[in-house]
PDB file of C-alpha atoms in Angstrom:
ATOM      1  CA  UNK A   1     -13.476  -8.596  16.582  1.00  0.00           C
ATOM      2  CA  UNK A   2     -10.086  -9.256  15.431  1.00  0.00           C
ATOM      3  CA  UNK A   3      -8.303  -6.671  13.436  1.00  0.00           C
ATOM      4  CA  UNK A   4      -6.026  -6.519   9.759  1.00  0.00           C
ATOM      5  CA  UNK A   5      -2.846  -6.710   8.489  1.00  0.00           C
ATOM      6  CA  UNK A   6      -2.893  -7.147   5.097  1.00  0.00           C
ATOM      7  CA  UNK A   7       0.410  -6.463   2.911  1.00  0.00           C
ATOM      8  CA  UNK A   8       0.668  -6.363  -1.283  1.00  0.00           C
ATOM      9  CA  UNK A   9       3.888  -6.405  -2.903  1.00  0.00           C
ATOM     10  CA  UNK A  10       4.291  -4.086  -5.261  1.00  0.00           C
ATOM     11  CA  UNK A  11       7.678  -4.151  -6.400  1.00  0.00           C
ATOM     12  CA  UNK A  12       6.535  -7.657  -7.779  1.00  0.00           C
ATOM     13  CA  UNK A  13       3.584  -6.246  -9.677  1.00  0.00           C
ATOM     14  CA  UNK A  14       3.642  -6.109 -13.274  1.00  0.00           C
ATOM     15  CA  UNK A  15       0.392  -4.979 -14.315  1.00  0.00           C
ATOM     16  CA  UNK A  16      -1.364  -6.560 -16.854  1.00  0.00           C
ATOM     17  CA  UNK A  17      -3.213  -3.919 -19.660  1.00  0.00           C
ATOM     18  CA  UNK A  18      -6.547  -5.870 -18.091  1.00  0.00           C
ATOM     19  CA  UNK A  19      -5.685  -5.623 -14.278  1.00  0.00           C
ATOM     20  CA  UNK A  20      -4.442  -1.704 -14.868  1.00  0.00           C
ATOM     21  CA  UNK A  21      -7.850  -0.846 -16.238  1.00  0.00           C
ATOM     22  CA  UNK A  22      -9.585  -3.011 -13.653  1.00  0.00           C
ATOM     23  CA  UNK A  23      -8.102  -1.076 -10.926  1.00  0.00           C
ATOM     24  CA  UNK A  24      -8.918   2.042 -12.108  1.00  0.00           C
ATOM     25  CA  UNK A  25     -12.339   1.308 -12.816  1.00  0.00           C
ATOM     26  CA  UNK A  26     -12.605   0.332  -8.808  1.00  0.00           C
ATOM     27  CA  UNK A  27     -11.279   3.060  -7.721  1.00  0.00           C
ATOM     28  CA  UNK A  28     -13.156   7.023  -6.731  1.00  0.00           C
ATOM     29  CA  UNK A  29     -11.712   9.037 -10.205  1.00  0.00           C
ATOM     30  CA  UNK A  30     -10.579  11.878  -8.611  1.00  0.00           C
ATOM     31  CA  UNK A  31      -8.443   8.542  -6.682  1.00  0.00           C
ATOM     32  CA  UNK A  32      -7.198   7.527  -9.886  1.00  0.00           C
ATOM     33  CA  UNK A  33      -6.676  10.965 -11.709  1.00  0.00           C
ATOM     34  CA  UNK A  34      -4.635  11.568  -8.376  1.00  0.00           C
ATOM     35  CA  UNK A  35      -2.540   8.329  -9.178  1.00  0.00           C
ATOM     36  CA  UNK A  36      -2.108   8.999 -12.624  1.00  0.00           C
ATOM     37  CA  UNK A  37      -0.133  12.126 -12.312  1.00  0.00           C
ATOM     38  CA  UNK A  38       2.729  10.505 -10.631  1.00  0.00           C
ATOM     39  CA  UNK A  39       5.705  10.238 -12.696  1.00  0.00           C
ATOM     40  CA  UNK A  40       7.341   7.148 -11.286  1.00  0.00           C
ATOM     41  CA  UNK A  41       5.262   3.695 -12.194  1.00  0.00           C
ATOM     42  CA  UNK A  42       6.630   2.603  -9.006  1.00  0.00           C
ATOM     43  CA  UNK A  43       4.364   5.120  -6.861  1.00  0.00           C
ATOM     44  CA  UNK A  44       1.347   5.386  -9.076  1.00  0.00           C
ATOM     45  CA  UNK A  45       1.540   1.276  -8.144  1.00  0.00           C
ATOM     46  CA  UNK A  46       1.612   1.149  -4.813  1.00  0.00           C
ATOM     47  CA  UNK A  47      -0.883   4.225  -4.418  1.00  0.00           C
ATOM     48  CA  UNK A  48      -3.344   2.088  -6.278  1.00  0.00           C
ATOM     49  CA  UNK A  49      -2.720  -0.781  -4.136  1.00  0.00           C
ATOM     50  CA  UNK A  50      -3.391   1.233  -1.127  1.00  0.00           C
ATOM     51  CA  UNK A  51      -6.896   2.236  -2.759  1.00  0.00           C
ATOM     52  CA  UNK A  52      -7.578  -1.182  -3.473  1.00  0.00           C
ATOM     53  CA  UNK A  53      -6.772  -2.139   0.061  1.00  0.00           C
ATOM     54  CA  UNK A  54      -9.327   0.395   1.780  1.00  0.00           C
ATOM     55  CA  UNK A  55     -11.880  -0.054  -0.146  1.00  0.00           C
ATOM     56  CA  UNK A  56     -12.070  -4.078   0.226  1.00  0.00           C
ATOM     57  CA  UNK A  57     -11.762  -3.164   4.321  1.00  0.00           C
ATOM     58  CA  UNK A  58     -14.798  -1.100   3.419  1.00  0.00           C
ATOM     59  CA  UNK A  59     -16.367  -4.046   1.808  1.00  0.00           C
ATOM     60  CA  UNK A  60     -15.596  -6.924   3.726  1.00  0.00           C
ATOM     61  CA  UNK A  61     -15.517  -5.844   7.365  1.00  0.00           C
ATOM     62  CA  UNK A  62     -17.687  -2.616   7.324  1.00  0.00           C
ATOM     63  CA  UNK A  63     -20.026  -4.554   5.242  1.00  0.00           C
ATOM     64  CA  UNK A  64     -20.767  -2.167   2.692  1.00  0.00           C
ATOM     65  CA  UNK A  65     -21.203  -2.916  -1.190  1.00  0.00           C
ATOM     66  CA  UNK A  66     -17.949  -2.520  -2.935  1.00  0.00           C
ATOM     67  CA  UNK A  67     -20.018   1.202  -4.976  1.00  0.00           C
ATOM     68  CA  UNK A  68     -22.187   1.701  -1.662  1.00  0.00           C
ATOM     69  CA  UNK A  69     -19.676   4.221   0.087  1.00  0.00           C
ATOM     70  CA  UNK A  70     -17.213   7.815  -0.786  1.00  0.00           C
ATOM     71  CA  UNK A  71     -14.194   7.830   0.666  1.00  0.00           C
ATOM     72  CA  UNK A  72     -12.686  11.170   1.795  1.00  0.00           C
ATOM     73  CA  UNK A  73      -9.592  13.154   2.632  1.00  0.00           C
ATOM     74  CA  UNK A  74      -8.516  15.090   5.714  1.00  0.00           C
ATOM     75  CA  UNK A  75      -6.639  18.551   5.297  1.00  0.00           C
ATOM     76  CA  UNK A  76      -3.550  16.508   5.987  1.00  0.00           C
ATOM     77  CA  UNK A  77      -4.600  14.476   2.935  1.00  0.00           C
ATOM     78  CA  UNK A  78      -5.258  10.816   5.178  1.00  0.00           C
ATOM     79  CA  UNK A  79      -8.310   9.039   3.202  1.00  0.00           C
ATOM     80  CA  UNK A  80     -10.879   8.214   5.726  1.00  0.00           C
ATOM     81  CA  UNK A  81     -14.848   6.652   5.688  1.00  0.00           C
ATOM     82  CA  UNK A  82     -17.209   9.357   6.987  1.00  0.00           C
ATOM     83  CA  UNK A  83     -19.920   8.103   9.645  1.00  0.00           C
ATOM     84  CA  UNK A  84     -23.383   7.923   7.728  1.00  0.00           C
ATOM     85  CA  UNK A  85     -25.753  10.687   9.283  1.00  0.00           C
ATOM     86  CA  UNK A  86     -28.529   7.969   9.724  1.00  0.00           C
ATOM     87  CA  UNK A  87     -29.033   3.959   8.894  1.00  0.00           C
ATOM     88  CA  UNK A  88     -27.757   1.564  11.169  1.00  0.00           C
ATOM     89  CA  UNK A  89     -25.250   1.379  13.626  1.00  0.00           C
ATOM     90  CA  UNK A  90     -21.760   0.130  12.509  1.00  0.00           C
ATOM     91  CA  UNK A  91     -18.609  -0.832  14.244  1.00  0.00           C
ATOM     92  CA  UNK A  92     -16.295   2.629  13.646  1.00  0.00           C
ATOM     93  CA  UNK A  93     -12.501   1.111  12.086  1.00  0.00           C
ATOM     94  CA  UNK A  94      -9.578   3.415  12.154  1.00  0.00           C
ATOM     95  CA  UNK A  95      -7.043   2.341   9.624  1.00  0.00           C
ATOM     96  CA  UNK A  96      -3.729   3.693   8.169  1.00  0.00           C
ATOM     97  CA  UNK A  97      -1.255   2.526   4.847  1.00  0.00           C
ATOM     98  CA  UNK A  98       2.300   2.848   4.623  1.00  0.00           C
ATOM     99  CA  UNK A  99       3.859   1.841   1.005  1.00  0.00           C
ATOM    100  CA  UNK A 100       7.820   1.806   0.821  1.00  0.00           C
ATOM    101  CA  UNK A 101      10.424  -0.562  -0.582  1.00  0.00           C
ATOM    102  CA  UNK A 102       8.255  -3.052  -2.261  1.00  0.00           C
ATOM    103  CA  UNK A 103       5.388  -3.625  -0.130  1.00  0.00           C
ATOM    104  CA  UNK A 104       1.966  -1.533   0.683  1.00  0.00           C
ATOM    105  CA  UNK A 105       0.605  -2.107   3.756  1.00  0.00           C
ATOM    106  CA  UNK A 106      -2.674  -1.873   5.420  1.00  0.00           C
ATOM    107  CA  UNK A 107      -3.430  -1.869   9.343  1.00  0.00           C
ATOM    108  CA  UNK A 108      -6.556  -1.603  10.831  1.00  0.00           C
ATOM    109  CA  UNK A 109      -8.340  -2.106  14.353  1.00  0.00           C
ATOM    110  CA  UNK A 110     -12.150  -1.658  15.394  1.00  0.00           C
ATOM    111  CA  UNK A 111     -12.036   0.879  18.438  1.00  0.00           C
ATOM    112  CA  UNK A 112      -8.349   2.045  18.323  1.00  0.00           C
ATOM    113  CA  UNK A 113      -6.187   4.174  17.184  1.00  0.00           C
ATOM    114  CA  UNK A 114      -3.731   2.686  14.950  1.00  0.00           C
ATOM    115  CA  UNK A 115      -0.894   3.865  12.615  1.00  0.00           C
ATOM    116  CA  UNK A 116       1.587   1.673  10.617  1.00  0.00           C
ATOM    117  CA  UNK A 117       4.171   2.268   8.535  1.00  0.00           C
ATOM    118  CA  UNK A 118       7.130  -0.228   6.196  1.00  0.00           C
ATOM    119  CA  UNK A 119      10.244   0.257   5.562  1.00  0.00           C
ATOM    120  CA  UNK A 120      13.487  -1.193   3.424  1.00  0.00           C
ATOM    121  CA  UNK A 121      16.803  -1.741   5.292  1.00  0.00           C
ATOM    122  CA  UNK A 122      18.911  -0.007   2.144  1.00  0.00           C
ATOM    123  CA  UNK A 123      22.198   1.567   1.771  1.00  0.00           C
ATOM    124  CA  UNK A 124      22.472   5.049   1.465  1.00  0.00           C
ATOM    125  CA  UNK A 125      22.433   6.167  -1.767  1.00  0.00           C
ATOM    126  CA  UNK A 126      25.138   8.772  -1.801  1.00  0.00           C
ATOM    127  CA  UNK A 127      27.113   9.054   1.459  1.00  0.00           C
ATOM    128  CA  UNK A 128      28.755   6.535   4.114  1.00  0.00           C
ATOM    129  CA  UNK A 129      26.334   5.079   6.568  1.00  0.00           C
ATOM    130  CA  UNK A 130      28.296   6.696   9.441  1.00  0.00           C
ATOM    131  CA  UNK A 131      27.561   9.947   7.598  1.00  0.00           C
ATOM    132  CA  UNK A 132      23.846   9.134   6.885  1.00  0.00           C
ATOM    133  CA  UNK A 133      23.504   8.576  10.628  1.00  0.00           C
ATOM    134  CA  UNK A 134      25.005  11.960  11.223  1.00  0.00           C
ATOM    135  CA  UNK A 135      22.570  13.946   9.080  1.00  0.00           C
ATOM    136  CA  UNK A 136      19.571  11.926  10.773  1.00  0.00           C
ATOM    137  CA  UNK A 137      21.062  12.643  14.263  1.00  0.00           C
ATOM    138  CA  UNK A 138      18.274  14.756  15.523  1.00  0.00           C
ATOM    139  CA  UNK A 139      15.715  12.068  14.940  1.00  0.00           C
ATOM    140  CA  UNK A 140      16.669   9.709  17.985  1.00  0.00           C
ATOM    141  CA  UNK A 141      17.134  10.255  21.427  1.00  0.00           C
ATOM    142  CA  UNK A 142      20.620   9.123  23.109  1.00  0.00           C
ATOM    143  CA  UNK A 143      19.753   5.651  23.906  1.00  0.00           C
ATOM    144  CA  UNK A 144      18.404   5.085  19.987  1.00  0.00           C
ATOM    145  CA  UNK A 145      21.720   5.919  18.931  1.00  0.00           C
ATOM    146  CA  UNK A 146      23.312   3.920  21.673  1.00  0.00           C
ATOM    147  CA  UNK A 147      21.095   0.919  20.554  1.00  0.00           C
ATOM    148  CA  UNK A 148      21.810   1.345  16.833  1.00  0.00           C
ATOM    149  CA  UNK A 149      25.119   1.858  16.930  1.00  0.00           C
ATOM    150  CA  UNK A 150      25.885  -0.903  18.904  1.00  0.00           C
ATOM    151  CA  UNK A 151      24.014  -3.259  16.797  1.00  0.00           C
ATOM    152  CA  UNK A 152      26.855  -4.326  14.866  1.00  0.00           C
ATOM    153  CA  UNK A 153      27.939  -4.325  11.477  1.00  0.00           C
ATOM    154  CA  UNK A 154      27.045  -1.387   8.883  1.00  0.00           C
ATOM    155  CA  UNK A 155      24.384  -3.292   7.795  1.00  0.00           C
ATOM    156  CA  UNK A 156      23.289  -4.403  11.083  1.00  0.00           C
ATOM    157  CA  UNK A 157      22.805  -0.258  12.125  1.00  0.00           C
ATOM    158  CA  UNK A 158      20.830   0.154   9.398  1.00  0.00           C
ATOM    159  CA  UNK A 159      18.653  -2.450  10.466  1.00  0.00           C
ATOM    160  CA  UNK A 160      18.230  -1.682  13.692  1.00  0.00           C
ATOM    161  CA  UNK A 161      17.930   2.026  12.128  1.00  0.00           C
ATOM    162  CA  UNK A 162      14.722   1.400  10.617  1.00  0.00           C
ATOM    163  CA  UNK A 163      13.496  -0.929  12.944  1.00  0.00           C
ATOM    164  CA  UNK A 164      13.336   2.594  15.424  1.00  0.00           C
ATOM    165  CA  UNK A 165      12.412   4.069  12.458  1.00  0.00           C
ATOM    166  CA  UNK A 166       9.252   2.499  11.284  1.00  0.00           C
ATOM    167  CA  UNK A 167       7.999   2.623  15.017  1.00  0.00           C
ATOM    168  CA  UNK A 168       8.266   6.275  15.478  1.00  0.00           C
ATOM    169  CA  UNK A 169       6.411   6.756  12.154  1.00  0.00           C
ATOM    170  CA  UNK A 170       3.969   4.205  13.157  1.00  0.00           C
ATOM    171  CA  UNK A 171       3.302   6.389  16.499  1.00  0.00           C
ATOM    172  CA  UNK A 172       3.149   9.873  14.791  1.00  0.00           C
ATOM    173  CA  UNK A 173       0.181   8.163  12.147  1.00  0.00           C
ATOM    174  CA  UNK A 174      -1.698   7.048  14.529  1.00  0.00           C
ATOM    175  CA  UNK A 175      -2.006  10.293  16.396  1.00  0.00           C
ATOM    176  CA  UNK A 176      -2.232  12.320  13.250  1.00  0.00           C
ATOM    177  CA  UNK A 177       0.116  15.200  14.240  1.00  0.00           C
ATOM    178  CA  UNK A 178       2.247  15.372  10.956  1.00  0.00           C
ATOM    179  CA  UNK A 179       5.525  16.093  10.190  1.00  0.00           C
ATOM    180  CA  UNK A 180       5.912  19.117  13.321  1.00  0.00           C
ATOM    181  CA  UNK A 181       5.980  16.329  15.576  1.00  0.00           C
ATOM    182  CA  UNK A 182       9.596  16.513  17.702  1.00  0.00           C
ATOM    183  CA  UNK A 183      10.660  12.591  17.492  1.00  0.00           C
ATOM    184  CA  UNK A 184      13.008  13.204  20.333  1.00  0.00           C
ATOM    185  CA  UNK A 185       9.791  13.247  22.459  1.00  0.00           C
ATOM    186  CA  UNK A 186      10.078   9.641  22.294  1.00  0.00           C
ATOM    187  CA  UNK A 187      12.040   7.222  23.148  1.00  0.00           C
ATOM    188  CA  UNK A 188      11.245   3.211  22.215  1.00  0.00           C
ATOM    189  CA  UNK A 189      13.108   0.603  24.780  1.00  0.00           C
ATOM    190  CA  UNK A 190      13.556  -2.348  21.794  1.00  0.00           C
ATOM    191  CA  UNK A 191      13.413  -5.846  22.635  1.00  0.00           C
ATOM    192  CA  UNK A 192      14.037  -8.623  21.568  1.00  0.00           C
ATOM    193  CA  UNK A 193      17.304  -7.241  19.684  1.00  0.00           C
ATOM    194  CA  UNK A 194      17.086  -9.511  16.882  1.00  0.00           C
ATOM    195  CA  UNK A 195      13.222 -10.505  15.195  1.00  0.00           C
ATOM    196  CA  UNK A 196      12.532 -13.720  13.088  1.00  0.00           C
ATOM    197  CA  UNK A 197      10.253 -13.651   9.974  1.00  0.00           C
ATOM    198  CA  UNK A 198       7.074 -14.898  10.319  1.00  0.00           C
ATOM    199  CA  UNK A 199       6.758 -13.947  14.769  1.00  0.00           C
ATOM    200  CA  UNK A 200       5.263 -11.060  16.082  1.00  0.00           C
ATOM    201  CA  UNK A 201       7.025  -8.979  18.678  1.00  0.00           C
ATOM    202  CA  UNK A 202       4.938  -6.951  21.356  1.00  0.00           C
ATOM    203  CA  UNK A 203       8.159  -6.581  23.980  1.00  0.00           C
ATOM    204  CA  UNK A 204       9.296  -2.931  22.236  1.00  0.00           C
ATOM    205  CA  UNK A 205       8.341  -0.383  24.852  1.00  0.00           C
ATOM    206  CA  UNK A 206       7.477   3.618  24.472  1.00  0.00           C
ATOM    207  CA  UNK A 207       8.450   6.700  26.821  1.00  0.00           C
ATOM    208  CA  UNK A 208       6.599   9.800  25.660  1.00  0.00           C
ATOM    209  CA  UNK A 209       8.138  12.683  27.268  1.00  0.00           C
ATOM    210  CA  UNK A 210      10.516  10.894  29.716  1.00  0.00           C
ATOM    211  CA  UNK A 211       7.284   8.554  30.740  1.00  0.00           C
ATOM    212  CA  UNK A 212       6.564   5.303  29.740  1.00  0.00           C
ATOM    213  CA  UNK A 213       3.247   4.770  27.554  1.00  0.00           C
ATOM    214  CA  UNK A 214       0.978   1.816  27.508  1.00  0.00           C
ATOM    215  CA  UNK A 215       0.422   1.978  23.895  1.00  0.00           C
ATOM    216  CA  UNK A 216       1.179  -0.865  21.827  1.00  0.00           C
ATOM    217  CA  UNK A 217       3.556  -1.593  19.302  1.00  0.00           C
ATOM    218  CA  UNK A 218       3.469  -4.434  16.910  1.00  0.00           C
ATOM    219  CA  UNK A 219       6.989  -5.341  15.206  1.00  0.00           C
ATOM    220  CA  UNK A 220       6.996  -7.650  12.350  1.00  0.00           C
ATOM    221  CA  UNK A 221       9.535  -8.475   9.109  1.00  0.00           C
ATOM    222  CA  UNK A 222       7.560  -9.097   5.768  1.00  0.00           C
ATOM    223  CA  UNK A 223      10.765 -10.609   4.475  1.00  0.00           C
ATOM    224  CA  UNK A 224      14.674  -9.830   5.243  1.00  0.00           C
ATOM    225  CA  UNK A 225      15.044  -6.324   4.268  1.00  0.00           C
ATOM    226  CA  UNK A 226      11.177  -5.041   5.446  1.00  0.00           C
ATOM    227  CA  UNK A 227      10.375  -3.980   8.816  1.00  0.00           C
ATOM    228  CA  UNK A 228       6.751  -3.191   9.922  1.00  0.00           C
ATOM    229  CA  UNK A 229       5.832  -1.658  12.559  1.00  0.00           C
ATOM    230  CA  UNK A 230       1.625  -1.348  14.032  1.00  0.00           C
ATOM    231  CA  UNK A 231       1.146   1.391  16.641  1.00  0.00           C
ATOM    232  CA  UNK A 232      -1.880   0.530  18.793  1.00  0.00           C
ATOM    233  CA  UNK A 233      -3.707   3.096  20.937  1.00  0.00           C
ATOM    234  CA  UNK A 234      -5.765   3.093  23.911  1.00  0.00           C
ATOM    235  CA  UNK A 235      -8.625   0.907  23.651  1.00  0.00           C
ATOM    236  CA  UNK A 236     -12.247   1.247  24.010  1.00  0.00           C
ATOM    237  CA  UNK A 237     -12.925  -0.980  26.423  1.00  0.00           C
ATOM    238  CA  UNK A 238     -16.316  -1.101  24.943  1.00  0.00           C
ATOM    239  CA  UNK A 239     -15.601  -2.883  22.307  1.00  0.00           C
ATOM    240  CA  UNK A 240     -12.879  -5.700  23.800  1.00  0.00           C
ATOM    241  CA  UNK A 241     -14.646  -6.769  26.797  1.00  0.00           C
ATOM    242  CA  UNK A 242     -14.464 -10.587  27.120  1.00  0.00           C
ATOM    243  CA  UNK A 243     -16.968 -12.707  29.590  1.00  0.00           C
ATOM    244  CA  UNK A 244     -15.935 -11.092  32.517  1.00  0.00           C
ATOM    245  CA  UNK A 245     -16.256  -8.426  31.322  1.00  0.00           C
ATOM    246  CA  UNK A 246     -12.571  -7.264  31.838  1.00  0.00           C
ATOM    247  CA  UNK A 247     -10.665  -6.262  28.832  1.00  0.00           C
ATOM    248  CA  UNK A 248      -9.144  -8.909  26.825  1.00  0.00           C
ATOM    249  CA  UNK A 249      -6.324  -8.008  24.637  1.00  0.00           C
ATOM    250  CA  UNK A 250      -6.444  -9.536  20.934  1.00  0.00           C
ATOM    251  CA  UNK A 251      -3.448 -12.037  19.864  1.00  0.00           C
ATOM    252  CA  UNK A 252      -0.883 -10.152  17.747  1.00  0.00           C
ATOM    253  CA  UNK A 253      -1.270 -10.768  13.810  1.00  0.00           C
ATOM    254  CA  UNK A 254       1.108 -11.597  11.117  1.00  0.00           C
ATOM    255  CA  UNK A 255       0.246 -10.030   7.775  1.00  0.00           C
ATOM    256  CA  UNK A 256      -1.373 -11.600   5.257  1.00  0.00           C
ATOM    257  CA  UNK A 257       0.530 -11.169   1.881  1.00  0.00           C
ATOM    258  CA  UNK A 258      -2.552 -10.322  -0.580  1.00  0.00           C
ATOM    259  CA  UNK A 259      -2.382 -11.190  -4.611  1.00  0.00           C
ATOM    260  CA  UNK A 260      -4.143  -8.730  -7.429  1.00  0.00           C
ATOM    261  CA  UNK A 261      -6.656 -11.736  -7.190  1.00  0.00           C
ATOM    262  CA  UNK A 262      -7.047 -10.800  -3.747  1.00  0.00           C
ATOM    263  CA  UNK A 263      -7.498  -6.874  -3.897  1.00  0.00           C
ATOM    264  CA  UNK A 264     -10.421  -6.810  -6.403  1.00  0.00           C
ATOM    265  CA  UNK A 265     -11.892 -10.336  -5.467  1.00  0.00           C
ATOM    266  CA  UNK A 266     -15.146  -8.367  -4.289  1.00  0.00           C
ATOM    267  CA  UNK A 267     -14.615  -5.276  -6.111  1.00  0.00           C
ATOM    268  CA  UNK A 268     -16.928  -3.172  -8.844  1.00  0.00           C
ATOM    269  CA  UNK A 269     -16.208  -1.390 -11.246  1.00  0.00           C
ATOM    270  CA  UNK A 270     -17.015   2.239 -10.462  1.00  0.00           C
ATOM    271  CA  UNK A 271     -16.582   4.048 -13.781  1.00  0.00           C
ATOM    272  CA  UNK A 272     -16.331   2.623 -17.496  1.00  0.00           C
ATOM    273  CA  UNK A 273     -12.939   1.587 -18.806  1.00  0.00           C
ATOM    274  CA  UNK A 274     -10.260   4.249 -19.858  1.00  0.00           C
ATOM    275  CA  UNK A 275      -8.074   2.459 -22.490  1.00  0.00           C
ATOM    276  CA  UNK A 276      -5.497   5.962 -22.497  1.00  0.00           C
ATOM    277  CA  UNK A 277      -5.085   5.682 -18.764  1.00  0.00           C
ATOM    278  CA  UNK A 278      -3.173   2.314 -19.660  1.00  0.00           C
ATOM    279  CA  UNK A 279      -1.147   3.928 -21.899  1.00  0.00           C
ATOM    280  CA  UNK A 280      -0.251   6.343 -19.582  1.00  0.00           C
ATOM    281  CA  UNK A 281       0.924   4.207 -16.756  1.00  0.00           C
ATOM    282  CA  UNK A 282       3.330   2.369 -19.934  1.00  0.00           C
ATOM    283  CA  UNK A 283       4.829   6.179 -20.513  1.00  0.00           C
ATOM    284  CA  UNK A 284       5.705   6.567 -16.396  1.00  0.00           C
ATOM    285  CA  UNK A 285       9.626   5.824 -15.362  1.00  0.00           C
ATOM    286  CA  UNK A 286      11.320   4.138 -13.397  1.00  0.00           C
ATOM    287  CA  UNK A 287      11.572   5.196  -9.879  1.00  0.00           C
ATOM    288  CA  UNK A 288      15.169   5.272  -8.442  1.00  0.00           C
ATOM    289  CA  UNK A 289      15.960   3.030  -6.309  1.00  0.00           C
ATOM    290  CA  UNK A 290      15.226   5.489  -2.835  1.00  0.00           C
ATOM    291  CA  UNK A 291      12.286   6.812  -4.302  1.00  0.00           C
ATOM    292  CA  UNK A 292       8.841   6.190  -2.131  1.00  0.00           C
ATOM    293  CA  UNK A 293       5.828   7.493  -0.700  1.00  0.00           C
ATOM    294  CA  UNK A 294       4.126   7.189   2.976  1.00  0.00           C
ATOM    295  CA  UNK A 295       0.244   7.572   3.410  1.00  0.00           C
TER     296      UNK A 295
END
């Protein structure tokens, strides 16, 4: 059973009054109470995009109706499905969002752990880069720094920044520890140096702890400036058994760039239509330009 990577640009969107109202009618309301107290429109879009995006995993893989299922929080706040008590056996998904730059994102794998997470290649917003990297120092281990500062031009170490960036976040999502998590612990061997839009990479390596991991990690660019990054985790061999009956590991996918078409094309409508909650999201600002959110 093949897994998803489905991306929606956000920083693109410009809601329509009709596709605002839509979307919050296909959404839980505490979901879209939660959205509408953000103050940037920015965040309160890409939050919604990242409801839309579960619930239409719900739908069309899990095979429940579009109003058949609740979706709930953890303590750590990451929305998950809860197993039914009773009914019929279905396939358990783990999936995770990231949303930053312009782009939500949605990952997700039958039978493995997974995390993912996006991010921009952008300029600092108030100091040097050289200074930037200074502050962050304590995020990378030696060779990180030797990698990324060796990558060439400013620009280039930013790159190459959040490249190493986006896979360490992708790693600490998929294992759920949180923000305690000491990223020194580990250490990703990248490869190739340079990526290509529209290829998948699977060559980047992980040591955990001075040893090296067989997890896998995914590296992708959604455009020029995005890098995405899919953690994989240990399979269940279970569920990925081919003939043989060995495991067989799935072919790497490229995300699938969703429309607003796309999000809602099975949705329905959960709750009647809220003409202030329109006005609302019209009243929000403008995020600046480093502002974001990860899920």
């Amino acid at each position: 059973m093949d897994g998803v990577r489905w991306a929606f640009r956000c920083g693109s969107w410009v809601p329509t009054r009709s596709e605002w109202t839509l979307a919050a009618r296909c959404i839980q309301p505490e979901e879209k109470d939660r959205i509408g107290q953000f103050v940037f429109n920015k965040d309160a879009k890409s939050a919604m995009a990242g409801r839309l995006l579960i619930r239409k995993l719900v739908c069309e893989k899990m095979g429940f109706a579009w109003d058949g299922f609740r979706l709930e929080r953890t303590a750590r706040g990451k929305p998950y499905l809860p197993r039914p008590s009773s009914g019929p056996s279905i396939t358990h998904w783990n999936f995770n969002l990231s949303h930053q730059g312009d782009y939500a994102v949605l990952a997700a794998e039958p039978g493995l752990q997974v995390g993912v997470d996006v991010m921009k290649t952008s300029r600092p917003g108030s100091s040097s880069v050289q200074e930037f990297f200074r502050i962050m120092n304590r995020q990378f281990t030696d060779l990180e720094w030797t990698n990324i500062r060796t990558a060439g031009s400013d620009w280039d170490q930013l790159d190459m920044f959040y490249r190493h960036w986006t896979l360490k976040e992708s790693f600490i999502k998929a294992i759920g520890t949180g923000l305690g998590f000491d990223l020194q612990r580990v250490e990703f061997h990248i490869s190739p140096n340079k990526m290509r839009e529209g290829q998948v990479y699977r060559q980047t390596r992980m040591h955990l702890d001075d040893e090296k991991e067989d997890w896998i990690f995914e590296e992708s660019l959604l455009d020029k400036d995005h890098h995405v990054a899919v953690a994989l985790g240990k399979p269940d061999i279970s569920m990925s058994k081919g003939d043989g009956g060995t495991f067989r590991e799935a072919p790497p996918l490229l995300f699938t760039l969703l429309s607003f078409s796309d999000l809602v094309s099975r949705a329905t409508p959960l709750t009647e239509e809220d003409s202030a909650y329109w006005e609302r999201f019209q009243s929000k600002k403008e995020a600046p330009s480093r502002q974001s959110e990860q899920q």
